[in-house]
Amino acid sequence: MELHDVWFVLIAILWTGYFFLEGFDFGVGVLTKLLARNRPEKRVLINTIGPVWDGNEVWLLSAGGATFAAFPEWYATLFSGFYLPLLVILVCLIVRGVAFEYRAKRPEEEWQRNWEAAIFWCSLLPAFLWGVAFGNIVHGVKIDKNLEYVGGLGDLLHPYALLGGLVTLTLFTFHGAVFTALKTVGDIRERARRLALRVGLVTAVVALAFLLWTQADTGNARSLVALVVAVAALVAALAANQLGREGWSFALSGVTIVAAVAMLFLSLFPNVMPSTLDPSWSLTVTNASSSPYTLKIMTWCAGIATPIVLLYQGWTYWVFRKRIGTQHIAEAAH
């Protein structure tokens, strides 16, 4: 296997890790409107992800940085062609981070309500737009012979991409609901399980349609295996949720995300961005990659840094592993 193939796999792993981890905290952000009935319950939801949300975003930074260094042509075409939706995602991530930090800085009702609205919308929009972006990457976009995107914003909003957006939004919300059930106690835990069932059923319908469409359009034998794993894991996650096995349900919803993202990358390879104008103009792991020397240096750096990051992030989740409820919120307890 060539180094550019290795880095394609590593970038796929980074995106998979990002969607697995950031997926549930996007979902929890959406649930601040769908599940929480009052301010203490919103605080419970926010507190479940408070210690970890910023660490989850490290995976996005790593995926973007690795793409820039390993596949500069892919990075240039992707970020120039998808400039507006990626800008919206970036602004949402910034505002969302500020909202987490500033929401409790003042006691006024309106102040906290506005920041809570920001958390909701800045969780919902990226959850949807990431699916739209990856739908376009897999389906293909208008790339000319100079390896540049020549389409417009409207070209990115076709049915396949919009369906991909619905898949990520519903899947992340389901992932967040089972995470909430895993991390909370009392009534909010039970309501999270009931909501997870309803959202999970919707997710199953839209995800199956999207994955079958992907398989029919660009799939192969390897992507078919990933499709079967994703569907089986989602069904098993729903069953575990109904049995009150929140840990298993969360793990299986995570497997669903991992298998679904794997299917997209397996369908994509060896392309990194197919051209809908002419297949010979597509960006591939070969014509979009950096020099072998650059990839070699990157491999050594990644081999040293990655275990440290994984150990630190794993330790963070271990420290903040306990369940919480409204009784742990000072005002509610008083």
Short mmCIF file of C-alpha atoms in Angstrom, two decimals:
data_model
loop_
_atom_site.label_atom_id
_atom_site.label_comp_id
_atom_site.label_asym_id
_atom_site.label_seq_id
_atom_site.Cartn_x
_atom_site.Cartn_y
_atom_site.Cartn_z
CA MET A 1 0.00 0.00 0.00
CA GLU A 2 1.36 3.41 -0.99
CA LEU A 3 1.63 6.23 1.56
CA HIS A 4 -1.10 8.24 -0.16
CA ASP A 5 -3.43 5.26 0.30
CA VAL A 6 -2.44 5.07 3.97
CA TRP A 7 -3.25 8.74 4.46
CA PHE A 8 -6.60 8.35 2.73
CA VAL A 9 -7.41 5.68 5.33
CA LEU A 10 -6.09 7.83 8.18
CA ILE A 11 -8.17 10.82 7.08
CA ALA A 12 -11.22 8.53 6.88
CA ILE A 13 -10.49 7.42 10.47
CA LEU A 14 -10.19 11.03 11.63
CA TRP A 15 -13.54 11.96 10.08
CA THR A 16 -15.10 8.83 11.54
CA GLY A 17 -13.80 9.71 15.01
CA TYR A 18 -15.08 13.26 14.62
CA PHE A 19 -18.57 12.17 13.63
CA PHE A 20 -18.68 9.55 16.39
CA LEU A 21 -17.69 12.02 19.13
CA GLU A 22 -18.99 15.35 17.86
CA GLY A 23 -22.10 13.56 16.63
CA PHE A 24 -23.47 12.94 20.10
CA ASP A 25 -22.70 16.43 21.36
CA PHE A 26 -24.40 17.93 18.28
CA GLY A 27 -27.31 15.65 19.16
CA VAL A 28 -27.36 16.82 22.77
CA GLY A 29 -27.35 20.43 21.55
CA VAL A 30 -30.42 19.70 19.42
CA LEU A 31 -32.08 17.98 22.40
CA THR A 32 -31.87 21.17 24.49
CA LYS A 33 -35.02 22.18 22.58
CA LEU A 34 -36.60 18.77 21.95
CA LEU A 35 -36.12 17.12 25.33
CA ALA A 36 -35.45 19.65 28.11
CA ARG A 37 -38.60 21.03 29.76
CA ASN A 38 -37.02 23.70 31.94
CA ARG A 39 -33.75 25.49 32.64
CA PRO A 40 -32.34 22.90 35.09
CA GLU A 41 -32.90 20.14 32.52
CA LYS A 42 -31.16 22.22 29.86
CA ARG A 43 -28.25 22.63 32.25
CA VAL A 44 -28.17 18.86 32.78
CA LEU A 45 -27.94 18.29 29.03
CA ILE A 46 -25.24 20.92 28.58
CA ASN A 47 -23.30 19.52 31.54
CA THR A 48 -23.22 16.03 30.02
CA ILE A 49 -21.05 17.35 27.18
CA GLY A 50 -19.47 20.35 28.93
CA PRO A 51 -16.17 18.64 29.79
CA VAL A 52 -15.70 16.95 26.39
CA TRP A 53 -17.18 18.98 23.53
CA ASP A 54 -14.02 20.99 22.86
CA GLY A 55 -11.86 17.85 22.89
CA ASN A 56 -14.17 16.28 20.33
CA GLU A 57 -13.43 19.13 17.92
CA VAL A 58 -9.74 18.20 17.93
CA TRP A 59 -10.69 15.44 15.49
CA LEU A 60 -12.05 18.02 13.04
CA LEU A 61 -8.89 20.11 13.28
CA SER A 62 -6.79 16.99 12.76
CA ALA A 63 -8.86 15.87 9.75
CA GLY A 64 -8.65 19.32 8.15
CA GLY A 65 -4.93 19.64 8.85
CA ALA A 66 -4.20 16.15 7.54
CA THR A 67 -6.15 16.84 4.36
CA PHE A 68 -4.25 20.11 3.83
CA ALA A 69 -0.87 18.44 4.28
CA ALA A 70 -1.47 15.06 2.64
CA PHE A 71 -3.83 16.06 -0.20
CA PRO A 72 -3.39 19.79 -0.92
CA GLU A 73 -5.32 19.62 -4.22
CA TRP A 74 -8.27 18.01 -2.43
CA TYR A 75 -8.12 20.62 0.32
CA ALA A 76 -7.94 23.52 -2.15
CA THR A 77 -10.83 22.31 -4.31
CA LEU A 78 -12.98 21.30 -1.35
CA PHE A 79 -12.59 24.50 0.66
CA SER A 80 -12.94 26.81 -2.34
CA GLY A 81 -15.91 24.99 -3.84
CA PHE A 82 -17.72 24.47 -0.52
CA TYR A 83 -16.68 27.85 0.86
CA LEU A 84 -20.11 29.12 1.97
CA PRO A 85 -21.43 25.97 3.72
CA LEU A 86 -18.06 25.41 5.40
CA LEU A 87 -18.05 29.05 6.53
CA VAL A 88 -21.51 28.56 8.05
CA ILE A 89 -20.24 25.47 9.88
CA LEU A 90 -17.19 27.36 11.15
CA VAL A 91 -19.27 30.29 12.40
CA CYS A 92 -21.66 27.88 14.12
CA LEU A 93 -18.81 26.07 15.86
CA ILE A 94 -17.39 29.39 17.08
CA VAL A 95 -20.74 30.71 18.32
CA ARG A 96 -21.55 27.35 19.89
CA GLY A 97 -18.29 27.35 21.84
CA VAL A 98 -18.89 30.90 23.03
CA ALA A 99 -22.44 29.96 24.04
CA PHE A 100 -21.22 27.11 26.24
CA GLU A 101 -18.81 29.43 28.02
CA TYR A 102 -20.93 32.60 28.28
CA ARG A 103 -24.40 31.21 28.94
CA ALA A 104 -23.97 31.11 32.73
CA LYS A 105 -21.97 34.35 33.03
CA ARG A 106 -25.09 36.39 33.79
CA PRO A 107 -28.30 35.42 35.63
CA GLU A 108 -30.82 37.24 33.40
CA GLU A 109 -33.46 35.00 31.82
CA GLU A 110 -33.18 36.58 28.37
CA TRP A 111 -29.38 36.31 28.36
CA GLN A 112 -29.44 32.58 29.09
CA ARG A 113 -32.35 31.92 26.73
CA ASN A 114 -30.52 33.58 23.81
CA TRP A 115 -27.36 31.55 24.38
CA GLU A 116 -29.42 28.37 24.68
CA ALA A 117 -31.03 29.16 21.31
CA ALA A 118 -27.53 29.62 19.89
CA ILE A 119 -26.52 26.19 21.19
CA PHE A 120 -29.55 24.61 19.53
CA TRP A 121 -29.19 26.24 16.11
CA CYS A 122 -25.40 25.98 16.06
CA SER A 123 -25.71 22.26 16.76
CA LEU A 124 -28.51 21.63 14.26
CA LEU A 125 -27.00 23.46 11.27
CA PRO A 126 -23.56 21.75 11.30
CA ALA A 127 -25.20 18.36 11.89
CA PHE A 128 -27.19 18.90 8.70
CA LEU A 129 -24.50 20.62 6.61
CA TRP A 130 -21.85 17.95 7.21
CA GLY A 131 -24.18 15.42 5.60
CA VAL A 132 -24.76 17.75 2.65
CA ALA A 133 -21.00 18.25 2.24
CA PHE A 134 -20.15 14.55 2.30
CA GLY A 135 -23.09 13.76 0.05
CA ASN A 136 -21.52 16.05 -2.55
CA ILE A 137 -18.03 14.64 -2.03
CA VAL A 138 -19.24 11.06 -2.66
CA HIS A 139 -21.70 11.90 -5.43
CA GLY A 140 -19.27 14.17 -7.26
CA VAL A 141 -19.21 17.85 -8.18
CA LYS A 142 -18.38 20.00 -11.19
CA ILE A 143 -14.57 19.83 -11.39
CA ASP A 144 -12.88 20.99 -14.60
CA LYS A 145 -9.65 19.86 -16.24
CA ASN A 146 -7.68 22.24 -13.99
CA LEU A 147 -8.97 20.31 -10.95
CA GLU A 148 -11.02 23.33 -9.84
CA TYR A 149 -14.66 23.45 -8.77
CA VAL A 150 -16.69 25.40 -11.35
CA GLY A 151 -20.21 24.94 -9.98
CA GLY A 152 -22.29 27.23 -7.79
CA LEU A 153 -24.02 26.95 -4.44
CA GLY A 154 -27.19 25.62 -6.06
CA ASP A 155 -25.26 22.70 -7.53
CA LEU A 156 -24.55 21.47 -3.99
CA LEU A 157 -28.24 21.32 -3.00
CA HIS A 158 -29.44 18.33 -4.99
CA PRO A 159 -31.70 15.57 -3.54
CA TYR A 160 -28.90 13.12 -2.72
CA ALA A 161 -26.93 15.71 -0.74
CA LEU A 162 -30.02 16.99 1.09
CA LEU A 163 -30.93 13.42 2.01
CA GLY A 164 -27.38 13.01 3.34
CA GLY A 165 -27.97 16.09 5.50
CA LEU A 166 -31.15 14.58 6.92
CA VAL A 167 -29.28 11.35 7.68
CA THR A 168 -26.53 13.05 9.68
CA LEU A 169 -29.01 15.29 11.49
CA THR A 170 -31.29 12.44 12.57
CA LEU A 171 -28.44 10.01 13.25
CA PHE A 172 -26.57 12.52 15.42
CA THR A 173 -29.78 13.37 17.28
CA PHE A 174 -30.40 9.68 17.95
CA HIS A 175 -26.76 9.27 19.02
CA GLY A 176 -27.20 12.23 21.37
CA ALA A 177 -30.43 10.85 22.81
CA VAL A 178 -28.87 7.50 23.75
CA PHE A 179 -25.85 9.36 25.15
CA THR A 180 -28.23 11.45 27.27
CA ALA A 181 -29.93 8.30 28.54
CA LEU A 182 -26.50 6.88 29.37
CA LYS A 183 -25.34 9.99 31.24
CA THR A 184 -28.43 11.04 33.19
CA VAL A 185 -30.72 9.79 35.94
CA GLY A 186 -34.38 10.23 36.74
CA ASP A 187 -37.20 11.37 34.50
CA ILE A 188 -34.96 12.94 31.87
CA ARG A 189 -33.26 9.58 31.36
CA GLU A 190 -36.58 7.84 30.69
CA ARG A 191 -37.76 10.56 28.32
CA ALA A 192 -34.44 10.43 26.47
CA ARG A 193 -34.94 6.70 25.89
CA ARG A 194 -38.47 7.26 24.56
CA LEU A 195 -37.31 10.07 22.29
CA ALA A 196 -34.39 7.94 21.09
CA LEU A 197 -36.85 5.31 19.88
CA ARG A 198 -38.88 7.82 17.87
CA VAL A 199 -35.85 9.55 16.39
CA GLY A 200 -34.18 6.19 15.75
CA LEU A 201 -37.10 4.93 13.68
CA VAL A 202 -36.97 8.06 11.50
CA THR A 203 -33.20 7.66 11.23
CA ALA A 204 -33.57 4.05 10.09
CA VAL A 205 -35.83 5.06 7.20
CA VAL A 206 -33.75 7.97 5.87
CA ALA A 207 -30.40 6.24 6.48
CA LEU A 208 -31.47 3.07 4.67
CA ALA A 209 -32.66 5.12 1.69
CA PHE A 210 -29.40 7.11 1.58
CA LEU A 211 -27.10 4.11 1.97
CA LEU A 212 -28.95 2.08 -0.66
CA TRP A 213 -28.78 5.04 -3.03
CA THR A 214 -25.05 5.32 -2.38
CA GLN A 215 -24.53 1.61 -2.97
CA ALA A 216 -26.49 1.70 -6.22
CA ASP A 217 -24.65 4.80 -7.43
CA THR A 218 -21.00 4.27 -6.47
CA GLY A 219 -20.88 1.18 -4.26
CA ASN A 220 -18.80 -1.97 -4.42
CA ALA A 221 -18.51 -5.23 -2.49
CA ARG A 222 -16.63 -3.64 0.41
CA SER A 223 -19.11 -0.81 0.78
CA LEU A 224 -21.96 -3.34 0.74
CA VAL A 225 -20.45 -5.04 3.80
CA ALA A 226 -20.27 -1.67 5.57
CA LEU A 227 -23.90 -0.98 4.63
CA VAL A 228 -25.05 -4.26 6.18
CA VAL A 229 -23.07 -3.55 9.36
CA ALA A 230 -24.52 -0.03 9.63
CA VAL A 231 -28.11 -1.21 9.25
CA ALA A 232 -27.66 -4.15 11.65
CA ALA A 233 -26.00 -1.93 14.26
CA LEU A 234 -28.79 0.66 14.08
CA VAL A 235 -31.46 -2.01 14.54
CA ALA A 236 -29.51 -3.48 17.46
CA ALA A 237 -29.09 0.00 19.00
CA LEU A 238 -32.86 0.50 18.90
CA ALA A 239 -33.41 -2.89 20.52
CA ALA A 240 -30.82 -2.20 23.25
CA ASN A 241 -32.45 1.16 23.93
CA GLN A 242 -35.83 -0.50 24.41
CA LEU A 243 -34.27 -2.98 26.85
CA GLY A 244 -32.78 -0.15 28.89
CA ARG A 245 -29.18 -1.10 27.99
CA GLU A 246 -27.97 2.45 27.40
CA GLY A 247 -24.29 1.52 27.21
CA TRP A 248 -24.88 -1.04 24.48
CA SER A 249 -27.26 1.29 22.67
CA PHE A 250 -24.69 4.09 22.63
CA ALA A 251 -21.91 1.76 21.49
CA LEU A 252 -24.09 0.36 18.70
CA SER A 253 -25.23 3.79 17.54
CA GLY A 254 -21.54 4.62 17.38
CA VAL A 255 -20.92 1.51 15.27
CA THR A 256 -23.68 2.72 12.96
CA ILE A 257 -21.86 6.01 12.43
CA VAL A 258 -18.50 4.28 11.97
CA ALA A 259 -19.90 1.82 9.41
CA ALA A 260 -21.85 4.51 7.52
CA VAL A 261 -18.81 6.80 7.22
CA ALA A 262 -16.67 3.81 6.24
CA MET A 263 -19.15 2.99 3.50
CA LEU A 264 -18.87 6.51 2.09
CA PHE A 265 -15.07 6.38 1.98
CA LEU A 266 -15.07 2.86 0.56
CA SER A 267 -17.44 4.03 -2.18
CA LEU A 268 -15.23 7.05 -2.83
CA PHE A 269 -11.80 5.36 -3.10
CA PRO A 270 -9.58 5.82 -5.10
CA ASN A 271 -11.23 9.17 -5.80
CA VAL A 272 -11.24 11.91 -3.21
CA MET A 273 -13.59 14.18 -5.20
CA PRO A 274 -15.17 12.77 -8.36
CA SER A 275 -15.89 15.08 -11.28
CA THR A 276 -19.38 15.00 -12.75
CA LEU A 277 -18.13 16.75 -15.90
CA ASP A 278 -15.55 14.15 -16.90
CA PRO A 279 -14.35 11.17 -14.80
CA SER A 280 -10.78 11.77 -15.99
CA TRP A 281 -10.87 15.18 -14.25
CA SER A 282 -11.63 13.64 -10.85
CA LEU A 283 -9.33 14.22 -7.90
CA THR A 284 -7.78 10.94 -6.80
CA VAL A 285 -5.40 9.80 -4.07
CA THR A 286 -2.67 9.93 -6.70
CA ASN A 287 -3.11 13.31 -8.41
CA ALA A 288 -4.21 15.17 -5.27
CA SER A 289 -1.52 13.97 -2.86
CA SER A 290 1.66 15.57 -1.53
CA SER A 291 5.13 14.23 -2.29
CA PRO A 292 6.19 10.88 -0.76
CA TYR A 293 8.72 12.69 1.45
CA THR A 294 6.00 14.94 2.92
CA LEU A 295 3.77 11.95 3.59
CA LYS A 296 6.67 10.11 5.25
CA ILE A 297 7.36 13.01 7.64
CA MET A 298 3.63 13.26 8.41
CA THR A 299 3.49 9.55 9.20
CA TRP A 300 6.26 9.84 11.80
CA CYS A 301 4.62 12.89 13.41
CA ALA A 302 1.22 11.20 13.53
CA GLY A 303 2.72 8.06 15.04
CA ILE A 304 4.14 10.09 17.93
CA ALA A 305 1.27 12.52 18.58
CA THR A 306 -1.79 10.32 18.07
CA PRO A 307 -1.32 7.97 21.08
CA ILE A 308 -0.84 10.99 23.37
CA VAL A 309 -4.07 12.62 22.17
CA LEU A 310 -6.01 9.34 22.50
CA LEU A 311 -4.74 8.75 26.04
CA TYR A 312 -5.60 12.26 27.15
CA GLN A 313 -9.07 12.19 25.64
CA GLY A 314 -9.78 8.73 27.05
CA TRP A 315 -8.71 9.95 30.50
CA THR A 316 -11.11 12.91 30.19
CA TYR A 317 -14.06 10.64 29.48
CA TRP A 318 -13.09 8.38 32.38
CA VAL A 319 -12.92 11.28 34.85
CA PHE A 320 -16.36 12.59 33.83
CA ARG A 321 -18.04 9.19 33.48
CA LYS A 322 -20.72 9.51 36.20
CA ARG A 323 -24.40 10.16 35.57
CA ILE A 324 -25.99 13.49 36.48
CA GLY A 325 -29.54 14.74 37.06
CA THR A 326 -31.45 17.86 38.05
CA GLN A 327 -30.64 17.14 41.70
CA HIS A 328 -27.05 18.01 40.86
CA ILE A 329 -28.05 21.48 39.63
CA ALA A 330 -27.73 23.94 42.52
CA GLU A 331 -30.88 26.03 41.89
CA ALA A 332 -33.05 22.97 41.25
CA ALA A 333 -31.80 21.22 44.39
CA HIS A 334 -32.43 24.35 46.46
#
